[in-house]
Amino acid sequence: MSTRRRVQKQPAYVLIRRPFSESSLIVDAVTRDYGRIALLAKGARRLKSPYRGLLQGFLPLSIGWSGRRDLVTLTRAEAAAHAPRLSGRALLFGCYANELLVRFLQRGDPHEDLFDAYERLIEALGRESDGEWSLRLFEIALLRDIGYGLLLEREAVGQQSVEAGRRYLYVPDRGPLEEGASGFNGVPVHGETLLALRDGVYPDALWRREARQLTRTVLGSLLEGRELKSRLVYRQMFGAKTDIGDS
């Protein structure tokens, strides 16, 4: 039997929520120290609920709860900062990030670094007209935290350092190989792309396109054909041949 726990003042963001009864909600949230958790927010749907207006996406929260690991009861929630005003592409980028967290994070596993990366992404989307590169860095952080980190510094064979000015074939389950490596399916990339992802430095447009194709391919293999709702909405809004992160 899991131990009953009481937690106070934990940084958190709401990922998704759904009605539980006429008056309550089940909230899926990501927290800094406890990872992804499921919360029962009793009375949150009532007009006079203290949680009204707080349990929304992208709003930095400080929350408390009590209960066991599988489903805990929300005991407090307050805004830790103002919610960024996300709209258009930025809003869909945020929804896409939320879906990735729900798909790939197991409940109860802490991911402090990934929480910080998510927070940086939401802050960036709130102040940037183009959040595409911030989204790429979040994807890199996600892959690293769930055990599928990209090899960005060295070649997969020979372990030679990746160099700017050289071209590579990035094979998702191996890493970067020399351009022209036979017998492998991968994503053609320049060394500049891999080094920009490693260093978090905003690159030229060509490297950004390559980075988008690289993370899309790797995440696509992990999703195993499962579609994300945010991608479907993105195509409906911006064209059937577009995808999250397309300019």
mmCIF file of C-alpha atoms in Angstrom:
data_model
loop_
_atom_site.group_PDB
_atom_site.id
_atom_site.type_symbol
_atom_site.label_atom_id
_atom_site.label_comp_id
_atom_site.label_asym_id
_atom_site.label_seq_id
_atom_site.Cartn_x
_atom_site.Cartn_y
_atom_site.Cartn_z
ATOM 1 C CA MET A 1 0.000 0.000 0.000
ATOM 2 C CA SER A 2 1.367 3.427 -0.951
ATOM 3 C CA THR A 3 2.016 5.935 1.818
ATOM 4 C CA ARG A 4 -0.255 8.925 2.260
ATOM 5 C CA ARG A 5 1.634 12.141 1.569
ATOM 6 C CA ARG A 6 1.022 15.817 2.229
ATOM 7 C CA VAL A 7 2.810 18.325 -0.016
ATOM 8 C CA GLN A 8 2.770 22.109 0.137
ATOM 9 C CA LYS A 9 3.916 24.912 -2.179
ATOM 10 C CA GLN A 10 4.982 22.789 -5.122
ATOM 11 C CA PRO A 11 5.634 24.526 -8.496
ATOM 12 C CA ALA A 12 3.284 23.067 -11.091
ATOM 13 C CA TYR A 13 1.541 23.481 -14.442
ATOM 14 C CA VAL A 14 -1.781 22.004 -15.543
ATOM 15 C CA LEU A 15 -1.425 19.743 -18.588
ATOM 16 C CA ILE A 16 -5.010 18.553 -19.067
ATOM 17 C CA ARG A 17 -8.184 18.471 -17.007
ATOM 18 C CA ARG A 18 -11.519 16.718 -17.269
ATOM 19 C CA PRO A 19 -14.814 16.752 -15.349
ATOM 20 C CA PHE A 20 -15.059 14.225 -12.539
ATOM 21 C CA SER A 21 -18.537 15.071 -11.310
ATOM 22 C CA GLU A 22 -20.920 18.002 -11.488
ATOM 23 C CA SER A 23 -18.646 19.943 -9.171
ATOM 24 C CA SER A 24 -15.116 18.510 -9.397
ATOM 25 C CA LEU A 25 -12.240 18.021 -11.839
ATOM 26 C CA ILE A 26 -9.462 15.524 -12.420
ATOM 27 C CA VAL A 27 -6.335 17.506 -13.218
ATOM 28 C CA ASP A 28 -3.214 16.070 -14.850
ATOM 29 C CA ALA A 29 -0.318 18.314 -13.811
ATOM 30 C CA VAL A 30 3.455 18.368 -14.020
ATOM 31 C CA THR A 31 5.342 19.390 -10.876
ATOM 32 C CA ARG A 32 8.976 20.210 -10.369
ATOM 33 C CA ASP A 33 9.856 17.726 -7.628
ATOM 34 C CA TYR A 34 7.226 14.989 -8.034
ATOM 35 C CA GLY A 35 6.846 14.766 -11.790
ATOM 36 C CA ARG A 36 3.491 14.204 -13.411
ATOM 37 C CA ILE A 37 0.593 13.670 -11.003
ATOM 38 C CA ALA A 38 -3.194 13.235 -11.068
ATOM 39 C CA LEU A 39 -5.146 15.568 -8.776
ATOM 40 C CA LEU A 40 -8.746 15.512 -7.643
ATOM 41 C CA ALA A 41 -9.855 19.144 -7.444
ATOM 42 C CA LYS A 42 -12.984 18.953 -5.305
ATOM 43 C CA GLY A 43 -15.577 21.623 -6.035
ATOM 44 C CA ALA A 44 -13.408 23.230 -8.747
ATOM 45 C CA ARG A 45 -16.389 23.571 -11.110
ATOM 46 C CA ARG A 46 -18.470 25.555 -8.641
ATOM 47 C CA LEU A 47 -18.848 29.280 -9.242
ATOM 48 C CA LYS A 48 -17.433 30.175 -5.831
ATOM 49 C CA SER A 49 -14.594 27.651 -5.860
ATOM 50 C CA PRO A 50 -11.213 29.038 -4.692
ATOM 51 C CA TYR A 51 -9.699 27.197 -7.658
ATOM 52 C CA ARG A 52 -11.874 28.925 -10.242
ATOM 53 C CA GLY A 53 -9.725 30.487 -12.973
ATOM 54 C CA LEU A 54 -6.540 28.894 -11.640
ATOM 55 C CA LEU A 55 -6.585 25.370 -13.070
ATOM 56 C CA GLN A 56 -5.743 26.373 -16.619
ATOM 57 C CA GLY A 57 -2.875 25.556 -18.919
ATOM 58 C CA PHE A 58 0.392 27.541 -18.972
ATOM 59 C CA LEU A 59 -0.316 29.374 -15.699
ATOM 60 C CA PRO A 60 2.581 28.941 -13.221
ATOM 61 C CA LEU A 61 1.062 27.555 -10.036
ATOM 62 C CA SER A 62 2.048 26.804 -6.488
ATOM 63 C CA ILE A 63 -0.042 23.876 -5.305
ATOM 64 C CA GLY A 64 -0.481 21.529 -2.367
ATOM 65 C CA TRP A 65 -2.079 18.124 -2.062
ATOM 66 C CA SER A 66 -2.565 15.131 0.171
ATOM 67 C CA GLY A 67 -3.200 11.483 -0.557
ATOM 68 C CA ARG A 68 -1.600 8.511 -2.206
ATOM 69 C CA ARG A 69 0.439 8.406 -5.357
ATOM 70 C CA ASP A 70 -2.170 7.271 -7.883
ATOM 71 C CA LEU A 71 -4.715 10.050 -7.220
ATOM 72 C CA VAL A 72 -4.195 12.817 -4.690
ATOM 73 C CA THR A 73 -6.537 15.563 -3.505
ATOM 74 C CA LEU A 74 -5.705 19.158 -4.285
ATOM 75 C CA THR A 75 -5.627 21.194 -1.046
ATOM 76 C CA ARG A 76 -4.369 24.564 -2.277
ATOM 77 C CA ALA A 77 -3.540 26.384 -5.493
ATOM 78 C CA GLU A 78 -2.409 29.897 -6.212
ATOM 79 C CA ALA A 79 -0.863 31.633 -9.187
ATOM 80 C CA ALA A 80 2.917 31.939 -8.879
ATOM 81 C CA ALA A 81 3.091 34.460 -11.758
ATOM 82 C CA HIS A 82 0.928 35.892 -14.511
ATOM 83 C CA ALA A 83 -0.113 33.514 -17.280
ATOM 84 C CA PRO A 84 1.508 34.286 -20.638
ATOM 85 C CA ARG A 85 -0.853 35.312 -23.395
ATOM 86 C CA LEU A 86 -0.490 32.533 -25.936
ATOM 87 C CA SER A 87 -2.346 32.547 -29.232
ATOM 88 C CA GLY A 88 -1.981 31.173 -32.738
ATOM 89 C CA ARG A 89 1.153 29.130 -33.305
ATOM 90 C CA ALA A 90 2.497 29.822 -29.805
ATOM 91 C CA LEU A 91 -0.646 28.357 -28.231
ATOM 92 C CA LEU A 92 -0.425 25.222 -30.369
ATOM 93 C CA PHE A 93 3.287 24.879 -29.576
ATOM 94 C CA GLY A 94 2.336 24.914 -25.891
ATOM 95 C CA CYS A 95 -0.440 22.359 -26.390
ATOM 96 C CA TYR A 96 2.003 20.162 -28.310
ATOM 97 C CA ALA A 97 4.499 20.312 -25.427
ATOM 98 C CA ASN A 98 1.732 19.356 -22.992
ATOM 99 C CA GLU A 99 0.774 16.361 -25.116
ATOM 100 C CA LEU A 100 4.382 15.178 -25.242
ATOM 101 C CA LEU A 101 4.628 15.319 -21.452
ATOM 102 C CA VAL A 102 1.400 13.348 -21.046
ATOM 103 C CA ARG A 103 2.511 10.745 -23.599
ATOM 104 C CA PHE A 104 6.052 10.185 -22.349
ATOM 105 C CA LEU A 105 6.153 10.873 -18.602
ATOM 106 C CA GLN A 106 5.150 8.199 -16.127
ATOM 107 C CA ARG A 107 3.245 9.478 -13.113
ATOM 108 C CA GLY A 108 5.330 9.955 -9.998
ATOM 109 C CA ASP A 109 8.741 10.094 -11.709
ATOM 110 C CA PRO A 110 10.491 13.410 -10.949
ATOM 111 C CA HIS A 111 12.038 15.310 -13.868
ATOM 112 C CA GLU A 112 13.384 18.536 -12.395
ATOM 113 C CA ASP A 113 15.494 19.530 -15.399
ATOM 114 C CA LEU A 114 12.646 18.837 -17.810
ATOM 115 C CA PHE A 115 10.250 20.882 -15.674
ATOM 116 C CA ASP A 116 12.682 23.791 -15.885
ATOM 117 C CA ALA A 117 12.965 23.331 -19.665
ATOM 118 C CA TYR A 118 9.159 23.351 -19.964
ATOM 119 C CA GLU A 119 8.955 26.512 -17.885
ATOM 120 C CA ARG A 120 11.546 28.204 -20.105
ATOM 121 C CA LEU A 121 9.523 27.185 -23.157
ATOM 122 C CA ILE A 122 6.274 28.647 -21.831
ATOM 123 C CA GLU A 123 8.018 31.870 -20.836
ATOM 124 C CA ALA A 124 9.617 32.093 -24.293
ATOM 125 C CA LEU A 125 6.317 31.465 -26.090
ATOM 126 C CA GLY A 126 4.787 34.313 -24.116
ATOM 127 C CA ARG A 127 7.342 36.862 -25.270
ATOM 128 C CA GLU A 128 8.456 35.662 -28.713
ATOM 129 C CA SER A 129 6.675 35.982 -32.018
ATOM 130 C CA ASP A 130 8.527 32.857 -33.194
ATOM 131 C CA GLY A 131 8.932 30.157 -30.558
ATOM 132 C CA GLU A 132 10.092 27.432 -32.927
ATOM 133 C CA TRP A 133 13.675 27.242 -31.636
ATOM 134 C CA SER A 134 12.512 27.257 -28.018
ATOM 135 C CA LEU A 135 10.304 24.290 -28.909
ATOM 136 C CA ARG A 136 13.286 22.452 -30.426
ATOM 137 C CA LEU A 137 15.289 22.891 -27.227
ATOM 138 C CA PHE A 138 12.368 21.586 -25.183
ATOM 139 C CA GLU A 139 12.151 18.505 -27.408
ATOM 140 C CA ILE A 140 15.877 17.888 -26.929
ATOM 141 C CA ALA A 141 15.463 18.181 -23.148
ATOM 142 C CA LEU A 142 12.492 15.794 -23.225
ATOM 143 C CA LEU A 143 14.369 13.168 -25.226
ATOM 144 C CA ARG A 144 17.352 13.408 -22.889
ATOM 145 C CA ASP A 145 15.206 13.081 -19.767
ATOM 146 C CA ILE A 146 13.250 10.035 -20.937
ATOM 147 C CA GLY A 147 16.399 8.167 -21.930
ATOM 148 C CA TYR A 148 16.548 8.887 -25.672
ATOM 149 C CA GLY A 149 18.975 11.793 -25.658
ATOM 150 C CA LEU A 150 20.484 12.682 -29.026
ATOM 151 C CA LEU A 151 24.181 12.199 -29.655
ATOM 152 C CA LEU A 152 25.194 15.726 -30.652
ATOM 153 C CA GLU A 153 28.913 15.972 -29.932
ATOM 154 C CA ARG A 154 30.484 12.871 -31.457
ATOM 155 C CA GLU A 155 30.013 10.533 -34.369
ATOM 156 C CA ALA A 156 28.365 7.219 -33.573
ATOM 157 C CA VAL A 157 31.231 5.285 -35.170
ATOM 158 C CA GLY A 158 34.772 6.264 -34.250
ATOM 159 C CA GLN A 159 33.646 8.827 -31.673
ATOM 160 C CA GLN A 160 35.201 11.699 -33.599
ATOM 161 C CA SER A 161 33.959 15.152 -32.667
ATOM 162 C CA VAL A 162 31.113 16.587 -34.722
ATOM 163 C CA GLU A 163 32.444 19.480 -36.779
ATOM 164 C CA ALA A 164 30.845 22.527 -38.351
ATOM 165 C CA GLY A 165 31.141 22.466 -42.123
ATOM 166 C CA ARG A 166 30.620 18.706 -42.369
ATOM 167 C CA ARG A 167 27.492 16.810 -43.297
ATOM 168 C CA TYR A 168 26.161 13.777 -41.448
ATOM 169 C CA LEU A 169 23.413 11.212 -41.606
ATOM 170 C CA TYR A 170 21.661 11.086 -38.241
ATOM 171 C CA VAL A 171 20.265 7.605 -37.566
ATOM 172 C CA PRO A 172 17.786 7.823 -34.642
ATOM 173 C CA ASP A 173 18.897 4.686 -32.781
ATOM 174 C CA ARG A 174 22.616 5.233 -33.403
ATOM 175 C CA GLY A 175 23.538 8.901 -33.840
ATOM 176 C CA PRO A 176 25.423 10.860 -36.494
ATOM 177 C CA LEU A 177 27.265 8.872 -39.173
ATOM 178 C CA GLU A 178 29.440 10.135 -41.989
ATOM 179 C CA GLU A 179 27.472 11.428 -44.959
ATOM 180 C CA GLY A 180 26.917 8.653 -47.450
ATOM 181 C CA ALA A 181 26.939 5.850 -44.901
ATOM 182 C CA SER A 182 25.300 2.907 -46.657
ATOM 183 C CA GLY A 183 22.638 0.635 -45.255
ATOM 184 C CA PHE A 184 21.071 3.220 -42.929
ATOM 185 C CA ASN A 185 17.957 5.384 -43.015
ATOM 186 C CA GLY A 186 18.380 8.714 -41.298
ATOM 187 C CA VAL A 187 18.086 12.478 -41.424
ATOM 188 C CA PRO A 188 20.735 14.460 -43.357
ATOM 189 C CA VAL A 189 22.114 17.195 -41.106
ATOM 190 C CA HIS A 190 25.018 19.609 -41.006
ATOM 191 C CA GLY A 191 27.405 19.714 -38.089
ATOM 192 C CA GLU A 192 26.174 23.243 -37.381
ATOM 193 C CA THR A 193 22.699 21.865 -36.655
ATOM 194 C CA LEU A 194 23.922 19.319 -34.119
ATOM 195 C CA LEU A 195 26.217 21.823 -32.389
ATOM 196 C CA ALA A 196 23.437 24.437 -32.204
ATOM 197 C CA LEU A 197 21.167 21.891 -30.503
ATOM 198 C CA ARG A 198 23.961 20.947 -28.127
ATOM 199 C CA ASP A 199 24.734 24.544 -27.176
ATOM 200 C CA GLY A 200 21.207 25.964 -27.371
ATOM 201 C CA VAL A 201 22.408 28.704 -29.727
ATOM 202 C CA TYR A 202 19.874 30.181 -32.154
ATOM 203 C CA PRO A 203 21.054 29.066 -35.633
ATOM 204 C CA ASP A 204 20.462 30.096 -39.234
ATOM 205 C CA ALA A 205 17.245 29.108 -41.021
ATOM 206 C CA LEU A 206 18.780 26.045 -42.719
ATOM 207 C CA TRP A 207 19.977 24.577 -39.442
ATOM 208 C CA ARG A 208 16.583 25.263 -37.833
ATOM 209 C CA ARG A 209 14.819 23.328 -40.614
ATOM 210 C CA GLU A 210 17.197 20.420 -40.178
ATOM 211 C CA ALA A 211 16.715 20.462 -36.406
ATOM 212 C CA ARG A 212 12.940 20.358 -36.877
ATOM 213 C CA GLN A 213 13.193 17.371 -39.209
ATOM 214 C CA LEU A 214 15.547 15.596 -36.819
ATOM 215 C CA THR A 215 13.404 15.935 -33.699
ATOM 216 C CA ARG A 216 10.248 15.190 -35.689
ATOM 217 C CA THR A 217 11.764 11.934 -36.956
ATOM 218 C CA VAL A 218 13.047 10.790 -33.561
ATOM 219 C CA LEU A 219 9.834 11.632 -31.714
ATOM 220 C CA GLY A 220 7.795 10.088 -34.516
ATOM 221 C CA SER A 221 9.583 6.776 -34.053
ATOM 222 C CA LEU A 222 8.843 6.877 -30.315
ATOM 223 C CA LEU A 223 5.186 7.745 -30.867
ATOM 224 C CA GLU A 224 4.883 4.653 -33.089
ATOM 225 C CA GLY A 225 2.305 6.164 -35.387
ATOM 226 C CA ARG A 226 0.093 7.666 -32.676
ATOM 227 C CA GLU A 227 -1.200 11.075 -33.751
ATOM 228 C CA LEU A 228 -1.129 14.148 -31.522
ATOM 229 C CA LYS A 229 -4.252 16.317 -31.414
ATOM 230 C CA SER A 230 -2.199 19.505 -31.512
ATOM 231 C CA ARG A 231 -0.686 18.435 -34.842
ATOM 232 C CA LEU A 232 -4.122 17.795 -36.326
ATOM 233 C CA VAL A 233 -5.351 21.224 -35.219
ATOM 234 C CA TYR A 234 -2.172 22.843 -36.556
ATOM 235 C CA ARG A 235 -2.772 21.347 -39.996
ATOM 236 C CA GLN A 236 -6.399 22.451 -39.964
ATOM 237 C CA MET A 237 -5.343 26.019 -39.171
ATOM 238 C CA PHE A 238 -2.200 26.395 -41.265
ATOM 239 C CA GLY A 239 -2.523 23.854 -44.080
ATOM 240 C CA ALA A 240 -2.697 20.107 -44.560
ATOM 241 C CA LYS A 241 1.000 19.838 -45.480
ATOM 242 C CA THR A 242 2.271 21.737 -42.430
ATOM 243 C CA ASP A 243 3.304 20.402 -39.059
ATOM 244 C CA ILE A 244 4.135 21.762 -35.609
ATOM 245 C CA GLY A 245 7.122 24.066 -35.899
ATOM 246 C CA ASP A 246 6.777 24.824 -39.613
ATOM 247 C CA SER A 247 7.363 28.476 -40.359
#
